[in-house]
mmCIF file of C-alpha atoms in Angstrom:
data_model
loop_
_atom_site.group_PDB
_atom_site.id
_atom_site.type_symbol
_atom_site.label_atom_id
_atom_site.label_comp_id
_atom_site.label_asym_id
_atom_site.label_seq_id
_atom_site.Cartn_x
_atom_site.Cartn_y
_atom_site.Cartn_z
ATOM 1 C CA MET A 729 100.194 178.793 80.037
ATOM 2 C CA PHE A 730 103.840 177.960 79.974
ATOM 3 C CA ARG A 731 105.250 180.493 81.954
ATOM 4 C CA GLN A 732 102.460 179.605 84.628
ATOM 5 C CA LYS A 733 103.491 175.831 84.450
ATOM 6 C CA LEU A 734 107.068 177.050 85.737
ATOM 7 C CA ILE A 735 105.649 178.728 88.709
ATOM 8 C CA ASN A 736 103.559 175.778 89.856
ATOM 9 C CA LEU A 737 105.884 173.287 89.043
ATOM 10 C CA CYS A 738 108.903 174.748 90.736
ATOM 11 C CA ARG A 739 107.312 174.884 94.062
ATOM 12 C CA SER A 740 106.997 170.939 94.272
ATOM 13 C CA SER A 741 109.656 170.088 91.914
ATOM 14 C CA SER A 742 112.405 167.881 93.172
ATOM 15 C CA LEU A 743 114.656 169.485 90.806
ATOM 16 C CA LEU A 744 115.673 172.121 93.528
ATOM 17 C CA ILE A 745 117.165 171.165 96.728
ATOM 18 C CA ASN A 746 114.661 171.966 99.842
ATOM 19 C CA LEU A 747 116.999 173.921 102.215
ATOM 20 C CA ASN A 748 115.805 176.181 105.206
ATOM 21 C CA HIS A 749 116.335 179.728 103.802
ATOM 22 C CA SER A 750 117.381 182.371 105.845
ATOM 23 C CA PRO A 751 116.967 185.990 104.533
ATOM 24 C CA LEU A 752 120.021 187.863 103.346
ATOM 25 C CA ASN A 753 120.387 191.751 104.103
ATOM 26 C CA LEU A 754 121.876 192.090 100.372
ATOM 27 C CA TRP A 755 119.302 193.708 98.748
ATOM 28 C CA GLY A 756 115.555 193.825 98.573
ATOM 29 C CA GLN A 757 113.578 191.486 96.511
ATOM 30 C CA ALA A 758 112.710 194.086 93.866
ATOM 31 C CA ARG A 759 116.403 194.845 93.338
ATOM 32 C CA ARG A 760 117.270 191.197 93.519
ATOM 33 C CA LEU A 761 115.194 190.088 90.785
ATOM 34 C CA SER A 762 114.555 193.355 88.864
ATOM 35 C CA PHE A 763 116.970 192.687 85.918
ATOM 36 C CA LEU A 764 115.761 189.219 85.626
ATOM 37 C CA LYS A 765 112.445 190.435 84.969
ATOM 38 C CA PRO A 766 111.907 190.735 80.909
ATOM 39 C CA SER A 767 109.415 192.492 78.873
ATOM 40 C CA ASN A 768 108.448 190.275 75.827
ATOM 41 C CA GLN A 769 111.659 188.002 75.715
ATOM 42 C CA LEU A 770 109.858 185.254 76.932
ATOM 43 C CA LYS A 771 107.104 184.908 74.801
ATOM 44 C CA THR A 772 106.674 181.254 73.903
ATOM 45 C CA LYS A 773 104.767 179.213 71.189
ATOM 46 C CA SER A 774 102.227 176.861 72.469
ATOM 47 C CA GLU A 775 102.068 174.663 69.513
ATOM 48 C CA SER A 776 105.935 173.966 69.588
ATOM 49 C CA LEU A 777 106.084 171.353 72.159
ATOM 50 C CA GLN A 778 107.624 168.528 70.282
ATOM 51 C CA THR A 779 111.121 169.157 71.554
ATOM 52 C CA GLN A 780 110.207 169.949 75.049
ATOM 53 C CA ASN A 781 108.874 166.525 75.117
ATOM 54 C CA LYS A 782 111.648 164.855 73.595
ATOM 55 C CA ILE A 783 113.801 166.406 76.255
ATOM 56 C CA ILE A 784 111.599 165.490 79.383
ATOM 57 C CA SER A 785 110.475 161.863 78.370
ATOM 58 C CA HIS A 786 113.802 160.216 78.808
ATOM 59 C CA GLN A 787 113.865 160.494 82.532
ATOM 60 C CA THR A 788 110.468 160.998 84.138
ATOM 61 C CA ASP A 789 106.853 161.669 83.451
ATOM 62 C CA LYS A 790 107.306 164.497 85.998
ATOM 63 C CA ILE A 791 107.816 167.712 84.140
ATOM 64 C CA ASP A 792 110.377 170.089 85.934
ATOM 65 C CA PRO A 793 110.870 174.030 85.121
ATOM 66 C CA PHE A 794 114.556 173.332 83.928
ATOM 67 C CA ASN A 795 113.225 170.915 81.280
ATOM 68 C CA LEU A 796 110.324 173.457 80.234
ATOM 69 C CA SER A 797 112.784 176.155 79.607
ATOM 70 C CA PHE A 798 114.923 174.304 77.044
ATOM 71 C CA GLN A 799 112.067 175.011 74.683
ATOM 72 C CA VAL A 800 112.573 178.800 75.080
ATOM 73 C CA LEU A 801 116.317 178.306 74.131
ATOM 74 C CA ILE A 802 115.256 176.236 71.026
ATOM 75 C CA GLU A 803 112.556 179.027 70.138
ATOM 76 C CA ASP A 804 115.277 181.678 70.706
ATOM 77 C CA ILE A 805 117.447 180.017 68.057
ATOM 78 C CA TYR A 806 115.018 179.972 65.546
ATOM 79 C CA SER A 807 113.970 183.574 66.513
ATOM 80 C CA ASN A 808 117.458 184.814 65.905
ATOM 81 C CA GLN A 809 117.867 186.113 62.174
ATOM 82 C CA SER A 810 114.151 184.852 61.436
ATOM 83 C CA ASP A 811 114.196 186.921 58.295
ATOM 84 C CA VAL A 812 116.931 184.881 56.748
ATOM 85 C CA PRO A 813 114.894 181.918 55.821
ATOM 86 C CA GLN A 814 118.124 180.327 54.222
ATOM 87 C CA LEU A 815 119.411 179.252 57.753
ATOM 88 C CA LEU A 816 116.574 177.207 58.436
ATOM 89 C CA GLU A 817 118.459 174.445 57.855
ATOM 90 C CA ALA A 818 121.460 175.093 59.873
ATOM 91 C CA LYS A 819 119.201 175.981 62.960
ATOM 92 C CA GLN A 820 117.260 172.870 62.542
ATOM 93 C CA TRP A 821 120.699 170.933 62.194
ATOM 94 C CA LEU A 822 121.735 172.926 65.376
ATOM 95 C CA GLN A 823 118.697 172.006 67.150
ATOM 96 C CA LYS A 824 119.335 167.888 66.468
ATOM 97 C CA ALA A 825 122.833 168.552 67.814
ATOM 98 C CA LEU A 826 121.621 169.901 71.073
ATOM 99 C CA GLU A 827 118.874 167.242 71.652
ATOM 100 C CA TYR A 828 121.404 164.322 71.014
ATOM 101 C CA ASN A 829 124.337 165.828 73.153
ATOM 102 C CA ILE A 830 122.020 167.053 76.291
ATOM 103 C CA HIS A 831 119.295 164.836 76.858
ATOM 104 C CA ASN A 832 121.088 161.826 78.245
ATOM 105 C CA GLY A 833 122.890 164.006 80.574
ATOM 106 C CA LYS A 834 122.789 164.020 84.604
ATOM 107 C CA ARG A 835 122.655 167.818 84.492
ATOM 108 C CA ASN A 836 124.116 168.214 87.485
ATOM 109 C CA ARG A 837 125.968 171.241 86.435
ATOM 110 C CA GLY A 838 122.558 173.085 85.751
ATOM 111 C CA ASN A 839 120.990 171.811 88.249
ATOM 112 C CA ALA A 840 123.774 172.992 90.966
ATOM 113 C CA LEU A 841 123.294 176.716 89.654
ATOM 114 C CA LEU A 842 119.610 176.426 90.182
ATOM 115 C CA THR A 843 119.590 175.112 93.829
ATOM 116 C CA THR A 844 122.475 177.683 94.658
ATOM 117 C CA PHE A 845 120.580 180.517 93.299
ATOM 118 C CA ARG A 846 117.083 179.722 94.668
ATOM 119 C CA HIS A 847 118.708 179.187 98.075
ATOM 120 C CA PHE A 848 120.067 182.636 98.018
ATOM 121 C CA CYS A 849 116.624 184.206 96.218
ATOM 122 C CA PRO A 850 113.895 181.864 97.370
ATOM 123 C CA GLU A 851 111.267 184.580 96.153
ATOM 124 C CA ILE A 852 112.327 183.110 92.771
ATOM 125 C CA ASP A 853 109.397 180.680 93.265
ATOM 126 C CA ASP A 854 107.082 183.930 92.836
ATOM 127 C CA ASP A 855 108.439 185.452 89.691
ATOM 128 C CA GLU A 856 107.798 183.392 86.652
ATOM 129 C CA ASN A 857 110.090 185.195 84.429
ATOM 130 C CA ALA A 858 112.928 185.301 86.554
ATOM 131 C CA LEU A 859 112.625 181.594 87.187
ATOM 132 C CA THR A 860 112.890 180.988 83.419
ATOM 133 C CA LYS A 861 115.848 183.117 83.134
ATOM 134 C CA VAL A 862 117.977 181.408 85.712
ATOM 135 C CA CYS A 863 116.753 178.298 83.744
ATOM 136 C CA LEU A 864 118.549 179.436 81.007
ATOM 137 C CA LEU A 865 121.745 180.424 82.351
ATOM 138 C CA ALA A 866 121.519 176.923 83.926
ATOM 139 C CA TRP A 867 121.217 175.558 80.209
ATOM 140 C CA CYS A 868 124.267 177.736 79.144
ATOM 141 C CA VAL A 869 126.401 175.798 81.743
ATOM 142 C CA GLU A 870 125.275 172.625 80.313
ATOM 143 C CA LEU A 871 125.727 173.891 76.539
ATOM 144 C CA LEU A 872 129.444 174.312 77.633
ATOM 145 C CA GLN A 873 129.381 170.952 78.939
ATOM 146 C CA SER A 874 128.400 169.357 75.761
ATOM 147 C CA ILE A 875 131.088 171.194 73.677
ATOM 148 C CA PHE A 876 133.898 169.638 75.664
ATOM 149 C CA LEU A 877 132.230 166.303 75.509
ATOM 150 C CA ILE A 878 131.860 166.721 71.733
ATOM 151 C CA TYR A 879 135.616 167.819 71.397
ATOM 152 C CA ASP A 880 136.699 165.185 74.008
ATOM 153 C CA ASP A 881 135.027 161.926 72.288
ATOM 154 C CA ILE A 882 136.658 162.958 68.837
ATOM 155 C CA MET A 883 140.088 163.471 70.575
ATOM 156 C CA ASP A 884 139.918 160.528 72.343
ATOM 157 C CA ASN A 885 138.342 158.627 69.558
ATOM 158 C CA SER A 886 135.772 157.590 71.941
ATOM 159 C CA THR A 887 132.818 155.273 70.881
ATOM 160 C CA THR A 888 129.959 155.852 73.136
ATOM 161 C CA ARG A 889 128.857 158.370 75.402
ATOM 162 C CA ARG A 890 125.809 158.532 77.649
ATOM 163 C CA GLY A 891 124.785 155.022 76.399
ATOM 164 C CA GLN A 892 124.684 156.002 72.841
ATOM 165 C CA LEU A 893 127.135 156.514 70.168
ATOM 166 C CA CYS A 894 129.113 159.472 70.185
ATOM 167 C CA TRP A 895 127.642 162.298 68.287
ATOM 168 C CA TYR A 896 130.699 162.415 65.638
ATOM 169 C CA ARG A 897 130.363 158.562 65.341
ATOM 170 C CA ASN A 898 126.845 159.385 63.699
ATOM 171 C CA LYS A 899 127.158 158.635 59.724
ATOM 172 C CA ASP A 900 125.722 162.001 59.016
ATOM 173 C CA VAL A 901 127.790 163.808 61.349
ATOM 174 C CA GLY A 902 131.537 163.073 61.452
ATOM 175 C CA MET A 903 133.670 165.998 61.559
ATOM 176 C CA ILE A 904 130.457 168.163 61.116
ATOM 177 C CA ALA A 905 130.891 167.774 65.083
ATOM 178 C CA LEU A 906 133.674 170.404 65.272
ATOM 179 C CA ASN A 907 131.535 173.249 63.828
ATOM 180 C CA ASP A 908 128.636 172.285 65.900
ATOM 181 C CA GLY A 909 130.673 172.653 69.057
ATOM 182 C CA LEU A 910 131.330 176.366 67.612
ATOM 183 C CA MET A 911 127.655 176.834 67.053
ATOM 184 C CA ILE A 912 126.728 175.837 70.519
ATOM 185 C CA GLN A 913 129.503 177.926 71.846
ATOM 186 C CA SER A 914 127.957 180.928 70.226
ATOM 187 C CA THR A 915 124.450 179.990 71.420
ATOM 188 C CA ILE A 916 125.723 180.432 75.096
ATOM 189 C CA TYR A 917 126.800 184.314 74.655
ATOM 190 C CA PHE A 918 123.603 184.809 72.426
ATOM 191 C CA ILE A 919 121.493 183.923 75.311
ATOM 192 C CA MET A 920 123.905 185.667 77.618
ATOM 193 C CA LYS A 921 123.439 188.683 76.022
ATOM 194 C CA LYS A 922 119.514 188.689 75.295
ATOM 195 C CA TYR A 923 118.539 187.817 79.114
ATOM 196 C CA PHE A 924 121.438 188.998 81.389
ATOM 197 C CA SER A 925 123.155 192.076 79.755
ATOM 198 C CA SER A 926 121.012 194.250 82.237
ATOM 199 C CA SER A 927 122.463 192.359 85.129
ATOM 200 C CA PRO A 928 124.486 194.369 87.316
ATOM 201 C CA ASN A 929 127.537 191.753 87.393
ATOM 202 C CA TYR A 930 126.912 190.838 83.321
ATOM 203 C CA ILE A 931 130.586 191.325 82.991
ATOM 204 C CA GLN A 932 131.768 189.090 85.786
ATOM 205 C CA LEU A 933 129.167 186.281 83.986
ATOM 206 C CA ILE A 934 130.732 186.558 80.769
ATOM 207 C CA ASP A 935 134.263 186.851 81.902
ATOM 208 C CA LEU A 936 133.684 183.699 84.184
ATOM 209 C CA PHE A 937 132.541 181.974 81.057
ATOM 210 C CA ASN A 938 135.441 182.925 79.182
ATOM 211 C CA SER A 939 138.159 182.217 81.878
ATOM 212 C CA VAL A 940 136.497 178.848 82.454
ATOM 213 C CA THR A 941 136.465 177.963 79.101
ATOM 214 C CA PHE A 942 140.330 178.664 78.636
ATOM 215 C CA GLN A 943 141.432 177.032 81.850
ATOM 216 C CA THR A 944 139.559 173.819 80.766
ATOM 217 C CA THR A 945 141.130 174.121 77.342
ATOM 218 C CA LEU A 946 144.447 174.238 79.196
ATOM 219 C CA GLY A 947 143.408 171.140 81.345
ATOM 220 C CA GLN A 948 142.554 169.445 78.080
ATOM 221 C CA CYS A 949 146.018 170.282 76.348
ATOM 222 C CA LEU A 950 147.939 168.967 79.508
ATOM 223 C CA ASP A 951 145.836 165.879 79.155
ATOM 224 C CA LEU A 952 146.534 165.497 75.425
ATOM 225 C CA LEU A 953 150.203 166.011 75.720
ATOM 226 C CA SER A 954 150.397 163.381 78.520
ATOM 227 C CA SER A 955 148.886 160.681 76.211
ATOM 228 C CA SER A 956 152.788 160.589 74.475
ATOM 229 C CA LEU A 957 153.200 157.737 76.774
ATOM 230 C CA ASP A 958 156.079 159.564 78.478
ATOM 231 C CA PHE A 959 155.736 157.845 81.827
ATOM 232 C CA SER A 960 158.020 160.467 83.493
ATOM 233 C CA LYS A 961 155.255 162.511 82.873
ATOM 234 C CA PHE A 962 152.528 160.523 84.858
ATOM 235 C CA THR A 963 153.224 162.121 88.259
ATOM 236 C CA GLU A 964 150.889 163.236 90.808
ATOM 237 C CA ASP A 965 151.663 166.949 90.405
ATOM 238 C CA ARG A 966 150.674 166.886 86.736
ATOM 239 C CA TYR A 967 147.629 164.657 87.351
ATOM 240 C CA ASP A 968 146.394 166.927 89.614
ATOM 241 C CA ALA A 969 146.850 169.932 87.423
ATOM 242 C CA ILE A 970 144.887 168.106 84.643
ATOM 243 C CA VAL A 971 142.217 167.337 86.782
ATOM 244 C CA LYS A 972 142.057 170.909 88.176
ATOM 245 C CA TYR A 973 142.027 172.515 84.911
ATOM 246 C CA LYS A 974 140.236 170.059 82.793
ATOM 247 C CA THR A 975 137.533 169.167 85.095
ATOM 248 C CA GLY A 976 137.188 171.275 88.314
ATOM 249 C CA TYR A 977 136.607 174.820 87.198
ATOM 250 C CA TYR A 978 133.778 174.247 84.751
ATOM 251 C CA SER A 979 132.126 171.232 86.263
ATOM 252 C CA PHE A 980 132.186 172.447 89.890
ATOM 253 C CA SER A 981 133.363 176.246 90.431
ATOM 254 C CA LEU A 982 131.502 177.612 87.135
ATOM 255 C CA PRO A 983 127.754 176.856 88.256
ATOM 256 C CA ILE A 984 128.320 178.071 91.885
ATOM 257 C CA ARG A 985 129.891 181.014 91.433
ATOM 258 C CA LEU A 986 127.545 182.120 88.375
ATOM 259 C CA ALA A 987 124.890 181.667 90.735
ATOM 260 C CA LEU A 988 126.361 183.984 93.387
ATOM 261 C CA TYR A 989 127.007 186.471 90.719
ATOM 262 C CA LEU A 990 123.380 186.204 89.502
ATOM 263 C CA ALA A 991 122.378 186.753 93.441
ATOM 264 C CA ASN A 992 124.664 189.838 93.244
ATOM 265 C CA ILE A 993 126.901 188.083 95.912
ATOM 266 C CA THR A 994 130.189 189.554 94.762
ATOM 267 C CA ASP A 995 132.347 188.786 97.927
ATOM 268 C CA GLN A 996 135.597 187.919 96.483
ATOM 269 C CA GLU A 997 136.755 186.396 99.918
ATOM 270 C CA LEU A 998 133.708 184.286 99.701
ATOM 271 C CA HIS A 999 134.318 183.379 95.866
ATOM 272 C CA SER A 1000 137.800 182.397 96.712
ATOM 273 C CA GLN A 1001 136.890 180.089 99.603
ATOM 274 C CA SER A 1002 134.174 178.460 97.447
ATOM 275 C CA GLU A 1003 136.177 177.963 94.311
ATOM 276 C CA LYS A 1004 139.318 176.349 96.516
ATOM 277 C CA ILE A 1005 136.718 173.944 98.019
ATOM 278 C CA LEU A 1006 134.913 173.241 94.727
ATOM 279 C CA LEU A 1007 138.402 172.543 92.916
ATOM 280 C CA GLU A 1008 138.933 169.818 95.487
ATOM 281 C CA ILE A 1009 135.609 168.536 94.971
ATOM 282 C CA GLY A 1010 136.415 168.528 91.358
ATOM 283 C CA GLN A 1011 139.553 166.184 91.929
ATOM 284 C CA PHE A 1012 137.190 163.983 94.142
ATOM 285 C CA PHE A 1013 135.062 163.612 91.173
ATOM 286 C CA GLN A 1014 137.860 163.068 88.728
ATOM 287 C CA VAL A 1015 139.253 160.473 90.590
ATOM 288 C CA GLN A 1016 136.055 158.473 90.900
ATOM 289 C CA ASP A 1017 135.561 158.882 87.045
ATOM 290 C CA ASP A 1018 138.792 157.458 86.413
ATOM 291 C CA TYR A 1019 137.913 154.565 88.723
ATOM 292 C CA LEU A 1020 134.767 153.880 87.117
ATOM 293 C CA ASP A 1021 136.490 154.242 83.721
ATOM 294 C CA CYS A 1022 138.326 150.953 84.619
ATOM 295 C CA PHE A 1023 136.050 149.228 87.155
ATOM 296 C CA GLY A 1024 132.833 150.853 86.486
ATOM 297 C CA ASP A 1025 129.803 148.950 84.938
ATOM 298 C CA PRO A 1026 128.965 150.195 81.445
ATOM 299 C CA LYS A 1027 125.479 149.472 82.132
ATOM 300 C CA PHE A 1028 125.329 152.459 85.005
ATOM 301 C CA THR A 1029 128.167 154.563 83.525
ATOM 302 C CA GLY A 1030 126.641 154.797 80.155
ATOM 303 C CA LYS A 1031 130.083 154.445 78.482
ATOM 304 C CA ILE A 1032 132.793 151.988 77.896
ATOM 305 C CA GLY A 1033 136.004 153.080 79.431
ATOM 306 C CA THR A 1034 139.099 153.745 77.024
ATOM 307 C CA ASP A 1035 141.729 155.240 79.559
ATOM 308 C CA ILE A 1036 144.095 152.272 79.337
ATOM 309 C CA GLU A 1037 144.263 152.212 75.553
ATOM 310 C CA ASP A 1038 144.039 155.758 75.157
ATOM 311 C CA GLY A 1039 147.058 156.109 77.170
ATOM 312 C CA LYS A 1040 145.369 158.783 79.464
ATOM 313 C CA CYS A 1041 147.135 160.084 82.693
ATOM 314 C CA SER A 1042 144.648 158.541 85.116
ATOM 315 C CA TRP A 1043 144.668 158.193 88.957
ATOM 316 C CA LEU A 1044 144.904 154.738 88.568
ATOM 317 C CA VAL A 1045 147.861 154.243 86.500
ATOM 318 C CA VAL A 1046 149.784 157.110 88.520
ATOM 319 C CA LYS A 1047 148.837 155.284 91.566
ATOM 320 C CA ALA A 1048 150.011 151.832 89.906
ATOM 321 C CA LEU A 1049 153.331 153.332 88.572
ATOM 322 C CA LYS A 1050 154.039 154.615 92.062
ATOM 323 C CA LEU A 1051 153.359 151.362 93.902
ATOM 324 C CA ALA A 1052 154.720 148.972 91.242
ATOM 325 C CA ASP A 1053 158.148 147.034 91.274
ATOM 326 C CA PRO A 1054 160.319 146.957 88.411
ATOM 327 C CA GLY A 1055 158.583 144.073 86.839
ATOM 328 C CA GLN A 1056 154.949 145.432 87.269
ATOM 329 C CA ARG A 1057 156.298 148.788 85.933
ATOM 330 C CA SER A 1058 157.710 146.887 82.785
ATOM 331 C CA ILE A 1059 154.518 145.211 82.228
ATOM 332 C CA ILE A 1060 152.406 148.596 82.310
ATOM 333 C CA GLU A 1061 154.976 150.433 80.199
ATOM 334 C CA LYS A 1062 154.804 147.628 77.679
ATOM 335 C CA ASN A 1063 151.018 147.561 77.312
ATOM 336 C CA TYR A 1064 149.529 150.736 78.404
ATOM 337 C CA GLY A 1065 148.102 152.959 75.604
ATOM 338 C CA ILE A 1066 148.057 150.097 73.336
ATOM 339 C CA LYS A 1067 144.479 149.161 71.567
ATOM 340 C CA SER A 1068 144.036 145.732 72.123
ATOM 341 C CA GLU A 1069 142.223 143.569 74.849
ATOM 342 C CA GLU A 1070 145.267 141.566 75.673
ATOM 343 C CA SER A 1071 147.301 144.680 76.777
ATOM 344 C CA VAL A 1072 144.172 146.146 78.489
ATOM 345 C CA ASP A 1073 143.854 142.783 80.441
ATOM 346 C CA ALA A 1074 147.515 142.938 81.108
ATOM 347 C CA VAL A 1075 147.420 146.387 83.013
ATOM 348 C CA LYS A 1076 144.215 145.652 84.768
ATOM 349 C CA GLN A 1077 145.810 142.554 86.010
ATOM 350 C CA ILE A 1078 148.663 144.792 87.749
ATOM 351 C CA TYR A 1079 145.888 147.205 88.849
ATOM 352 C CA ASN A 1080 144.284 144.221 90.759
ATOM 353 C CA ASN A 1081 147.616 142.787 92.082
ATOM 354 C CA LEU A 1082 148.497 146.206 93.592
ATOM 355 C CA ASN A 1083 145.143 146.106 95.231
ATOM 356 C CA LEU A 1084 143.978 149.342 93.733
ATOM 357 C CA LYS A 1085 140.258 148.779 94.120
ATOM 358 C CA ASN A 1086 140.743 149.048 98.159
ATOM 359 C CA LYS A 1087 143.272 151.941 97.828
ATOM 360 C CA PHE A 1088 140.453 153.880 95.971
ATOM 361 C CA ARG A 1089 138.024 153.249 98.686
ATOM 362 C CA SER A 1090 140.577 154.524 101.288
ATOM 363 C CA TYR A 1091 141.135 157.669 99.168
ATOM 364 C CA GLU A 1092 137.223 158.114 98.774
ATOM 365 C CA ASN A 1093 136.900 158.068 102.279
ATOM 366 C CA ALA A 1094 139.871 160.282 103.368
ATOM 367 C CA LYS A 1095 138.880 162.799 100.709
ATOM 368 C CA PHE A 1096 135.333 163.121 101.518
ATOM 369 C CA ASN A 1097 136.671 163.792 105.308
ATOM 370 C CA GLU A 1098 138.997 166.402 104.079
ATOM 371 C CA ILE A 1099 136.560 168.233 102.061
ATOM 372 C CA THR A 1100 134.184 168.153 104.890
ATOM 373 C CA SER A 1101 136.591 169.761 107.005
ATOM 374 C CA LEU A 1102 137.289 172.465 104.730
ATOM 375 C CA ILE A 1103 133.475 173.382 104.415
ATOM 376 C CA GLU A 1104 133.248 173.386 107.977
ATOM 377 C CA GLN A 1105 136.004 175.850 108.465
ATOM 378 C CA MET A 1106 134.541 178.294 106.351
ATOM 379 C CA LYS A 1107 133.932 181.762 107.942
ATOM 380 C CA ILE A 1108 130.615 182.150 109.647
ATOM 381 C CA ASP A 1109 128.259 184.636 108.406
ATOM 382 C CA THR A 1110 124.738 184.642 106.471
ATOM 383 C CA GLU A 1111 126.070 184.176 103.149
ATOM 384 C CA SER A 1112 128.895 181.475 103.942
ATOM 385 C CA SER A 1113 126.426 179.349 106.077
ATOM 386 C CA SER A 1114 123.850 179.318 103.245
ATOM 387 C CA LEU A 1115 126.715 178.124 100.982
ATOM 388 C CA LYS A 1116 128.474 175.783 103.282
ATOM 389 C CA ALA A 1117 124.631 173.667 102.942
ATOM 390 C CA ILE A 1118 124.982 173.782 99.335
ATOM 391 C CA LEU A 1119 128.617 172.366 99.309
ATOM 392 C CA PHE A 1120 127.904 169.801 101.854
ATOM 393 C CA GLU A 1121 124.703 168.791 99.354
ATOM 394 C CA ILE A 1122 127.351 168.880 96.292
ATOM 395 C CA LEU A 1123 129.622 166.445 97.983
ATOM 396 C CA LYS A 1124 126.826 164.199 99.256
ATOM 397 C CA THR A 1125 125.552 163.929 95.828
ATOM 398 C CA ILE A 1126 129.010 162.656 94.183
ATOM 399 C CA HIS A 1127 130.110 160.627 97.365
ATOM 400 C CA GLU A 1128 130.294 156.996 96.540
ATOM 401 C CA ARG A 1129 128.610 157.559 93.264
ATOM 402 C CA GLN A 1130 128.092 154.709 90.603
ATOM 403 C CA LYS A 1131 128.076 156.513 87.403
#
């Protein structure tokens, strides 16, 4: 019953963008989805619907296949070493951590993977098991995202995330969250091995997860080292490096390239082209994030911005230091990174005096046009034409976003 729901719901789900599919001469349908066909790995328990309902109820009454497949992931956690009852409490804790840190997210990364794969392999609608597996890979991307957010909140001493207390801020959690991140990361590779080890590009999938995780931690390191309030480091070059490595790779390049490998699209030139564009989109996204941290409405963003008091190397402060006169620069240097309302207000006043809101709007429009041009310049063939449509949709989704 569960798997049939996945098939029926996928055909009508708004989760996947309805693009005009053109058949690819990559490989036949049987070969294209053969490694995705499971044997007994996707058996589900009809009685365990509680987690599924929690996951889907917060957004919509409409159930979609992505949400339904989360239950498979949870059941896989419990089935792993099920003969060791002493681990049950730890597995229950892991389930609690996953539900808390994932259920309020926008799931842009997982949805991007699903959309991309379905565009290249439209026959996925007719293969229930293959669809579930692709959804599980999409959840692996969302799990990676949750790890980074858990750790980022701890390192930034943040209070809220997605409209609720940060995970580590809960009284019964604290620094247990550090181990939770490791458990979630292990879950990714457990799921990958169980469902994708027979993929012709399994090594590429694993390598991509590993390399992107490493690149992201390098970006996080640069970000943390910039919090020492050495304003000589608050340059556009350093900011671009932080954004590229901390955000661009895992948020934009990873889900799209995973979908390409899963569809057996291995042309390295196409991967290189897509990554270059996706990293530009990632920078665009992060600049928006920096702006919203300061000027966004917490009712929409779901969090209270702390970049100023945390001394973050953000787009706003880099731009302000570049434009400020000596007096304005002195005010920024005296107040930036100070955890007081007066200091935050003093920095924001300089931002307003420098008209950074309008400068951001100018940047937003210029960057949108620049990325549009890059996409239009991609080589013309069946695969890249399909990918161009996906890249345009991603760009359109984040343009002028409010959260």
